[in-house]
Short mmCIF file of C-alpha atoms in Angstrom, two decimals:
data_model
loop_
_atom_site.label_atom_id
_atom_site.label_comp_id
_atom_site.label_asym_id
_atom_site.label_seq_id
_atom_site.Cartn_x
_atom_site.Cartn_y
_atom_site.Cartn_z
CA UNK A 1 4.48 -47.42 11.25
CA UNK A 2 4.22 -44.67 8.68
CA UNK A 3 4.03 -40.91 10.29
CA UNK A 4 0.76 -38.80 9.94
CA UNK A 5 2.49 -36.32 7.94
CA UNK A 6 3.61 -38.82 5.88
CA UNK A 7 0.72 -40.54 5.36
CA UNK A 8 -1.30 -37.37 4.61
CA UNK A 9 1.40 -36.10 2.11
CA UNK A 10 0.95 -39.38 -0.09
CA UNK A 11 -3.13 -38.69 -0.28
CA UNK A 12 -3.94 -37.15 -3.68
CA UNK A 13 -7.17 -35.98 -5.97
CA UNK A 14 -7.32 -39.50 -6.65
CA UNK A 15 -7.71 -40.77 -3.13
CA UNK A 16 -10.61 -38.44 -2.53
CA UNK A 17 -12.54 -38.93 -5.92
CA UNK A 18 -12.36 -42.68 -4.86
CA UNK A 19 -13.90 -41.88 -1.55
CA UNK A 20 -16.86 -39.54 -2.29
CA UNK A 21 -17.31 -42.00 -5.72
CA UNK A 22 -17.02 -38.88 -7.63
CA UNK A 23 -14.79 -37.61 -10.80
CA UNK A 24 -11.30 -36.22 -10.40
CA UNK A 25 -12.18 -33.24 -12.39
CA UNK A 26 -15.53 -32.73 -10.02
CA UNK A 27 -13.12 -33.13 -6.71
CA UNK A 28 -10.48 -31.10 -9.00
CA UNK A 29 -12.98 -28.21 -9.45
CA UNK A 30 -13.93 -28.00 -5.41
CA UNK A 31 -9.96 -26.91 -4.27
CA UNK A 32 -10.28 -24.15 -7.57
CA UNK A 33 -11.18 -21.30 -6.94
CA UNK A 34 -13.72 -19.89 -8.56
CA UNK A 35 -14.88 -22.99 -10.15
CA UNK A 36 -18.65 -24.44 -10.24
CA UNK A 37 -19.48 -27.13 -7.48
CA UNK A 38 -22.71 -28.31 -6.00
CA UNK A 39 -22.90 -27.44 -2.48
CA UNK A 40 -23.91 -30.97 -1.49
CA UNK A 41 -20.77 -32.33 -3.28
CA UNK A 42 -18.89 -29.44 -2.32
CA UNK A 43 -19.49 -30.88 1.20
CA UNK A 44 -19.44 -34.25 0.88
CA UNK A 45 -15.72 -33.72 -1.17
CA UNK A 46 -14.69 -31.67 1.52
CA UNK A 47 -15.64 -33.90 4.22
CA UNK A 48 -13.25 -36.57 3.10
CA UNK A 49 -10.51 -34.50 2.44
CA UNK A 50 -10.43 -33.45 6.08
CA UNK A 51 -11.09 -37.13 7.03
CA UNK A 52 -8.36 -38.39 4.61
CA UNK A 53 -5.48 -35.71 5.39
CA UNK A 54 -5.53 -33.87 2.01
CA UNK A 55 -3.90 -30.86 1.32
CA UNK A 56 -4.17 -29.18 -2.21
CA UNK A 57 -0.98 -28.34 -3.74
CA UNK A 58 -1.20 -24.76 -5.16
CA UNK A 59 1.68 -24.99 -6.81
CA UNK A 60 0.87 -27.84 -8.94
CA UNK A 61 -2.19 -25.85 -9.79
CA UNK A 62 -0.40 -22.96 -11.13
CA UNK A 63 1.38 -25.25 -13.43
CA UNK A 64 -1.40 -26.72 -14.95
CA UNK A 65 -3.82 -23.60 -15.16
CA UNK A 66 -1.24 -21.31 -15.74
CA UNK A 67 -2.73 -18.97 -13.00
CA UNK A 68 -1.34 -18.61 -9.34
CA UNK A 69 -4.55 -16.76 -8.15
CA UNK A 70 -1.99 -14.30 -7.06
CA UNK A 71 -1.85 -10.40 -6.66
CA UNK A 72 1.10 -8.44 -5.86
CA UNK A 73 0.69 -5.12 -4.01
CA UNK A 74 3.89 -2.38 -3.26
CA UNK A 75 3.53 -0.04 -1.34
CA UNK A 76 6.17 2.04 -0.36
CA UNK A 77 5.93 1.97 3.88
CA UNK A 78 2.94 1.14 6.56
CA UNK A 79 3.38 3.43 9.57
CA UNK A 80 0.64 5.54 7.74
CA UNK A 81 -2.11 4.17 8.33
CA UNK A 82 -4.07 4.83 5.19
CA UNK A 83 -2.17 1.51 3.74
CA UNK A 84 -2.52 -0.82 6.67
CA UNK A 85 -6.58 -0.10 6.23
CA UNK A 86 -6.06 -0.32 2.49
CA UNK A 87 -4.22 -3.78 2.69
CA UNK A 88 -6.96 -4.93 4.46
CA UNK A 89 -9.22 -4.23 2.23
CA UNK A 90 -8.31 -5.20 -0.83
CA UNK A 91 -7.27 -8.59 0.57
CA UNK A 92 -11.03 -9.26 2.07
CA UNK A 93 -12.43 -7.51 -1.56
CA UNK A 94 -9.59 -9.63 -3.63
CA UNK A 95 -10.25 -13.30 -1.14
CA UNK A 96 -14.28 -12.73 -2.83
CA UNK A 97 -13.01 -13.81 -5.89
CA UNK A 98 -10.23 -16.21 -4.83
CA UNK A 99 -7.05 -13.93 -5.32
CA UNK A 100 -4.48 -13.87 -2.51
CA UNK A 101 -2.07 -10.87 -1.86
CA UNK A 102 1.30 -10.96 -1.73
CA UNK A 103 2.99 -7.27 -0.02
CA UNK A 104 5.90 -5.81 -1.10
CA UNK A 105 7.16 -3.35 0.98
CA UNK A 106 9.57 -0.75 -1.28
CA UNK A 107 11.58 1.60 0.96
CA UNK A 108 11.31 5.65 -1.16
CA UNK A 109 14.70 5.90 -0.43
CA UNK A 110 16.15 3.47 -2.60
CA UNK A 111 15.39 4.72 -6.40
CA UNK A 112 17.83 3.71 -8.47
CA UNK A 113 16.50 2.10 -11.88
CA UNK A 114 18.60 -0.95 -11.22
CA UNK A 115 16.30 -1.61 -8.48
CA UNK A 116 13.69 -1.43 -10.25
CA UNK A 117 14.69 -3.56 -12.31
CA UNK A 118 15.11 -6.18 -9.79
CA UNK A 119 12.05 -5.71 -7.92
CA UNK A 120 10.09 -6.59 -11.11
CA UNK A 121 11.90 -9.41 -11.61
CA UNK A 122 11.52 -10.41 -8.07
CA UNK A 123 7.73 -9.93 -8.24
CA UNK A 124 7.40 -11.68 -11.68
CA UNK A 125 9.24 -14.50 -9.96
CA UNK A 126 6.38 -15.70 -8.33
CA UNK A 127 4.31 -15.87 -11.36
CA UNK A 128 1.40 -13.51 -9.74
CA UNK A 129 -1.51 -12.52 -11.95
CA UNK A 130 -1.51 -8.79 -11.58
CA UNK A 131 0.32 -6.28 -9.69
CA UNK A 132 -1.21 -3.38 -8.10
CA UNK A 133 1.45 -0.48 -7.44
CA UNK A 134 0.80 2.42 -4.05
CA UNK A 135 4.28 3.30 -4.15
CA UNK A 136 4.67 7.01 -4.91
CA UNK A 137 8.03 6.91 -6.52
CA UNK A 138 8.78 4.17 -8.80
CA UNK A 139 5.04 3.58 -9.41
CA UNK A 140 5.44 5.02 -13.08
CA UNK A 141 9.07 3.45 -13.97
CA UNK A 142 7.71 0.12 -12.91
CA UNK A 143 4.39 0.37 -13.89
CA UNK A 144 5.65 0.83 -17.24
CA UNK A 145 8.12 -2.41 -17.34
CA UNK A 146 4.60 -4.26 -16.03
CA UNK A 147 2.80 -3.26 -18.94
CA UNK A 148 5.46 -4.16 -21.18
CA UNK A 149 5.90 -7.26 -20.10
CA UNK A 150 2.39 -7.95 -20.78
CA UNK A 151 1.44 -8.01 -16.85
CA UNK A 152 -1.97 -6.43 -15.65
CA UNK A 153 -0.83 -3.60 -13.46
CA UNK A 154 -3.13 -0.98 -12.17
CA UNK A 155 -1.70 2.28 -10.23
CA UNK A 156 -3.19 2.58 -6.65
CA UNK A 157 -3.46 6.43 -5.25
CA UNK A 158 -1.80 7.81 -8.03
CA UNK A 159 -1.87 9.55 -11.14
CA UNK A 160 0.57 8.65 -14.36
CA UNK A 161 0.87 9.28 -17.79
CA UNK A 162 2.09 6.10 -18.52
CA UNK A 163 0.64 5.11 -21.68
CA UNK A 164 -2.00 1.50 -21.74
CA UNK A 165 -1.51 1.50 -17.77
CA UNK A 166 -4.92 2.29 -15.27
CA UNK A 167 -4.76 4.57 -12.86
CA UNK A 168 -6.96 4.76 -9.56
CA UNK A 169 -6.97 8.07 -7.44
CA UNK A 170 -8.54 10.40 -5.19
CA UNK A 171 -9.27 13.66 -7.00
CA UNK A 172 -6.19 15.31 -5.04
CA UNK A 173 -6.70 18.42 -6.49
CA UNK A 174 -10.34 19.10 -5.21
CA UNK A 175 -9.31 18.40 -1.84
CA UNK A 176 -6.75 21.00 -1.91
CA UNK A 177 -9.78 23.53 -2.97
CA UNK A 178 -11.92 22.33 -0.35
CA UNK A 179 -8.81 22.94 2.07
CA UNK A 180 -8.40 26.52 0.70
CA UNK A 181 -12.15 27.17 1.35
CA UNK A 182 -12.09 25.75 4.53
CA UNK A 183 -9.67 27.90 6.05
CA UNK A 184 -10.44 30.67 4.42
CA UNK A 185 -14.55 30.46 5.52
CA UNK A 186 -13.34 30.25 8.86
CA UNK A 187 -11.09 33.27 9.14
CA UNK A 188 -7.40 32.12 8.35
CA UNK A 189 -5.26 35.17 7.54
CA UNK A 190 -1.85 33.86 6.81
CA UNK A 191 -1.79 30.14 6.13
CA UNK A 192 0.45 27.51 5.51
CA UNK A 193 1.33 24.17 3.65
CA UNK A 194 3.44 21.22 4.60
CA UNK A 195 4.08 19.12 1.39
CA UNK A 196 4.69 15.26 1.16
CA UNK A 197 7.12 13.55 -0.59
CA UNK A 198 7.72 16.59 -3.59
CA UNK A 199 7.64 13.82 -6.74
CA UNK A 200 4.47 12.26 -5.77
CA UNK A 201 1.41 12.49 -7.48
CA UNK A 202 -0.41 13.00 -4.60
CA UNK A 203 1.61 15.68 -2.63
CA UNK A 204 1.87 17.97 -6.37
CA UNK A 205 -1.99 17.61 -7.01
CA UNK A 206 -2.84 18.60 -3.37
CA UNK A 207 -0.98 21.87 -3.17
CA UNK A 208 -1.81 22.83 -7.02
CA UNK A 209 -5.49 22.53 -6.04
CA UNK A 210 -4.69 24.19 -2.65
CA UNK A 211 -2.87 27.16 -4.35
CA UNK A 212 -5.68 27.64 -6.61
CA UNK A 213 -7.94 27.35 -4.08
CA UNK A 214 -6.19 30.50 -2.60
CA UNK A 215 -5.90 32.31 -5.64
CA UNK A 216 -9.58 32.29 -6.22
CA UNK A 217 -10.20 34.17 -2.99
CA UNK A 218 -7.21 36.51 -3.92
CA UNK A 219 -4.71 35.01 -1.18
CA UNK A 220 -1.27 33.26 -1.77
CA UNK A 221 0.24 31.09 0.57
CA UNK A 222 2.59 32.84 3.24
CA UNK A 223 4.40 29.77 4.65
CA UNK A 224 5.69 26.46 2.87
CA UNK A 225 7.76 23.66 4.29
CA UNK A 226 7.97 19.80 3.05
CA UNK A 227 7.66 16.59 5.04
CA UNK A 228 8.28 13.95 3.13
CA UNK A 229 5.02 12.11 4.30
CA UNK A 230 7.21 11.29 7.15
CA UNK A 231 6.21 12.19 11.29
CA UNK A 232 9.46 12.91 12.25
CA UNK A 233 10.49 15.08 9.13
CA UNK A 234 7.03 16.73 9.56
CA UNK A 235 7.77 18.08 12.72
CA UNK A 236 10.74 19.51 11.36
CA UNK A 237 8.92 21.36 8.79
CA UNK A 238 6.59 22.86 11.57
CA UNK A 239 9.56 23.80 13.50
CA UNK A 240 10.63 25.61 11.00
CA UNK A 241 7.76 27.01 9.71
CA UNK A 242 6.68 28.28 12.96
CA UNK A 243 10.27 29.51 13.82
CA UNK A 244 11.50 31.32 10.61
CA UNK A 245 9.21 32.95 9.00
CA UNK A 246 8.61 36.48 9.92
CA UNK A 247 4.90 36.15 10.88
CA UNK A 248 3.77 32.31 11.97
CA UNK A 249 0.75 31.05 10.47
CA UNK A 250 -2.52 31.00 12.10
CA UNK A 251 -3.36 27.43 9.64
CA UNK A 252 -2.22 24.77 7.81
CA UNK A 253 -2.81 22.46 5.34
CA UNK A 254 -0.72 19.35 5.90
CA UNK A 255 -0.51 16.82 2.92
CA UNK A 256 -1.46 13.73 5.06
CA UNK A 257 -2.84 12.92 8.41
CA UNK A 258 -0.07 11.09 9.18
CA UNK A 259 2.36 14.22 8.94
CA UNK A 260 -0.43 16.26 10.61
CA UNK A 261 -0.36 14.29 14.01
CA UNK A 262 3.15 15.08 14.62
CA UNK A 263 2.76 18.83 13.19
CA UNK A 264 -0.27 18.99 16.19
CA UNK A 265 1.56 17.94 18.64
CA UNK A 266 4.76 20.50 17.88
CA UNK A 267 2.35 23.21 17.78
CA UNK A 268 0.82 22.13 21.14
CA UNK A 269 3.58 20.57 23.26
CA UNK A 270 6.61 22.47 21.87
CA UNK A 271 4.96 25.56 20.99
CA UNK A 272 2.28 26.07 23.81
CA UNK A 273 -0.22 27.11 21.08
CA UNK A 274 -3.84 26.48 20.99
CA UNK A 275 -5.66 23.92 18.19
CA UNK A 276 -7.69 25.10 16.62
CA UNK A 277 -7.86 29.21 18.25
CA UNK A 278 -4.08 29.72 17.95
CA UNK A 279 -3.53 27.18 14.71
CA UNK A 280 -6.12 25.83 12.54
CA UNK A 281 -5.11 22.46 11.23
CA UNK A 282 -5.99 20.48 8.16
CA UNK A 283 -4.72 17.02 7.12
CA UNK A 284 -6.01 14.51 4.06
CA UNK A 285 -6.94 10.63 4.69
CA UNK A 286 -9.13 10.56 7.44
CA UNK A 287 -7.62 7.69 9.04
CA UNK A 288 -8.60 5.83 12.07
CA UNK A 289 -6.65 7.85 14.73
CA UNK A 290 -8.14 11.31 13.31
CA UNK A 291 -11.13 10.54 15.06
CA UNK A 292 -9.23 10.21 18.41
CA UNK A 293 -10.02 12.74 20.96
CA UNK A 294 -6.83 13.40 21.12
CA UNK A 295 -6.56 14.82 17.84
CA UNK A 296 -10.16 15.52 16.56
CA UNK A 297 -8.66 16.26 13.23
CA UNK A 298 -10.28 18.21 10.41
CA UNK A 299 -9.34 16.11 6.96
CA UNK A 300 -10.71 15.90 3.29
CA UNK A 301 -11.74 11.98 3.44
CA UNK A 302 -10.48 9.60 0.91
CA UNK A 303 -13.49 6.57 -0.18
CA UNK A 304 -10.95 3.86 0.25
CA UNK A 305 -13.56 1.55 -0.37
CA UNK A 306 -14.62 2.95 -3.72
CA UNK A 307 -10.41 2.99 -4.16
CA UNK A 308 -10.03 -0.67 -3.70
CA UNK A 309 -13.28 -1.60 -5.75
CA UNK A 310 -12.35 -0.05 -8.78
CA UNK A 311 -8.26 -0.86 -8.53
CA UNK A 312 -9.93 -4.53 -8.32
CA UNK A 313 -12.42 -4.16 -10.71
CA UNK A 314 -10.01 -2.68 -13.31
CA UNK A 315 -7.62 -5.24 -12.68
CA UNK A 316 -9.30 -8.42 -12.68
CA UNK A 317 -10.69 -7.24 -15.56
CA UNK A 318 -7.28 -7.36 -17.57
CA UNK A 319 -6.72 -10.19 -16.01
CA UNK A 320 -9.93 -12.33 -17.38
CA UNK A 321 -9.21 -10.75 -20.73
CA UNK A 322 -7.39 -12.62 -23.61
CA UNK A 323 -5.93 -9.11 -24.92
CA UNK A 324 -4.90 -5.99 -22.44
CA UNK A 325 -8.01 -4.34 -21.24
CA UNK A 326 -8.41 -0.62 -22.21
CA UNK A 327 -6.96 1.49 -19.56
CA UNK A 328 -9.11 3.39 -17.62
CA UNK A 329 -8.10 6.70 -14.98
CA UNK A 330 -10.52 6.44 -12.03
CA UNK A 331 -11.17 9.47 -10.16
CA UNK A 332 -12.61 9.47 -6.67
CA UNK A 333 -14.00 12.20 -5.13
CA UNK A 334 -12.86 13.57 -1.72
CA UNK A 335 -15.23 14.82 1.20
CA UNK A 336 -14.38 17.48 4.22
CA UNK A 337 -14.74 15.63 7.40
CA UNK A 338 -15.29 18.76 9.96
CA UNK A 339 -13.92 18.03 13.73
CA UNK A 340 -12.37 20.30 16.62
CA UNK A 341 -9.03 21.11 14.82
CA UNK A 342 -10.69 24.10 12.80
CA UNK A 343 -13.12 26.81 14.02
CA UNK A 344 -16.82 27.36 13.16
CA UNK A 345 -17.31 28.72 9.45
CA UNK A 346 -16.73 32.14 9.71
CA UNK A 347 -17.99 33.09 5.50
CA UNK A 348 -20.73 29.85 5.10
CA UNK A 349 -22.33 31.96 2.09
CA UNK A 350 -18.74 32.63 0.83
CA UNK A 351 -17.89 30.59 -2.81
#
């Protein structure tokens, strides 16, 4: 007696076609995706695929269209939220027109070129489509090697200078005016920043703007300690920022939300001081948990769905095209999301 599994392994395009009385290439077209089918046949052909045990071989697919319907996506870690949400989003956006995602997960502390290198050759290995690169660090090394080898490649949350290669970002910099306002409008005095990881993109635009910000109300920053877009290394920078300097600051700007949860809860829980009366707090990302009562945070929003449609957008676009498309540098704008971690304006009129 021949086993189910091996009896549904032997069934083929050719078994099905046979069974619906339809064309290979018809029966061929309903397991691609993308491809035109009638829904009646699309039913019917699925129908007996169930019925017969078939399973379409994705593999073989790839070999013949020369497309694995694949995109890979690095990011550098997850415990921020902001990427957990974004994976999610660009898989659902990404699944619309029959891509899959495949996550690489590239630690920040490992940047040797030699590993990057590898990691290109370990992505290319799988003979995905396009890549799209979050990871703040080697983003612009390997972005580079991507578009060399001829390999769509579009930078997520980042700006680069890397020549032919798109680029997809929040517009950092006006969130770090908007922060300086902010603070300012509602009657911060001496005021502080907590920085991310110091190369990033990200982390540099956000304090430029921020210092600027500052500048144009006459005001410099008083306090400065960095992170790492890390919670445990952020609570070392607001030990020490609340410790060491001479006179502690009565706000903050902290680079991510992430980092600003666990500079909250020093302030509170270590330092007895009051959010927002003692401290005023900002962070940038607007994650899910800064809504939680428990932190109510004040943060300049990032449109992750306006993010993910043009990273898509830009890259199936190279993608579909015969020759490299023409690189593009998205800029998204940012919004102030006002909750309980920052006082009533105090200057509303106030530019």
């Amino acid at each position: 007696m021949v086993k189910s599994s091996q009896r549904n392994s032997a069934v083929t395009l050719e078994d099905v076609a046979k069974a619906v009385g339809m064309s290979v290439s018809t029966v061929s077209r309903t397991f691609t995706p993308g491809a035109s089918v009638g829904q009646n046949a699309k039913s019917k052909i699925l129908a007996a695929a169930r019925e017969l045990g078939y399973r379409p071989n994705a593999i073989a697919r790839t070999l013949s269209t020369k497309k694995s319907r694949i995109v890979a996506l690095v990011v550098s870690y997850l415990h921020n939220q902001f990427y957990p949400t974004i994976i999610e989003r660009l898989c659902k956006l990404l699944e619309i027109d029959g891509f899959h995602v495949l996550l690489f997960v590239n630690e920040e502390t490992v940047r040797e070129q030699t590993h990057t290198d590898d990691l290109l050759l370990e992505i290319l290995g799988y003979q995905v489509d396009g890549i799209i690169l979050a990871s703040s660090l080697i983003s612009s090394r390997l972005a580079k090697r991507c578009h060399d080898s001829a390999t769509p490649v579009v930078m997520f949350n980042r700006i680069s200078k890397v020549r032919g290669v798109s680029t997809v970002a929040s517009d950092n910099y006006a969130g770090g005016l908007l922060a300086a306002k902010t603070l300012l409008d509602r009657g911060a005095k001496r005021i502080g920043f907590i920085a991310g990881v110091e190369q990033a993109s990200t982390s540099i635009e956000r304090e430029r703007g921020f210092r600027d910000g500052l500048a144009q109300r006459r005001r410099a920053l008083d306090a400065r300690e960095c992170g790492d877009y890390d919670l445990y290394l952020a609570c070392d920078a607001a030990r020490r920022m609340f410790n060491n300097y001479r006179s502690r600051p009565d706000a903050v700007f902290v680079a991510n939300d992430h980092m600003a949860f666990g500079v909250m809860d020093v302030i509170r829980n270590e330092l007895g001081l009051s959010v927002p009366y003692d401290v005023q707090v900002i962070g940038f990302d607007n994650v899910p948990q800064s809504a939680w009562q428990g932190y109510a945070l004040t943060t300049l929003e990032q449109d992750a769905d306006s993010m993910c449609k043009a990273a898509i957008s830009q890259l199936l676009r190279s993608i579909h095209q015969k020759k490299p498309a023409r690189a593009r540098h998205i800029t998204v704008p940012v919004r102030l999301i006002a909750r309980q971690t920052t006082k009533e304006p105090k200057y509303p009129a106030s530019a």
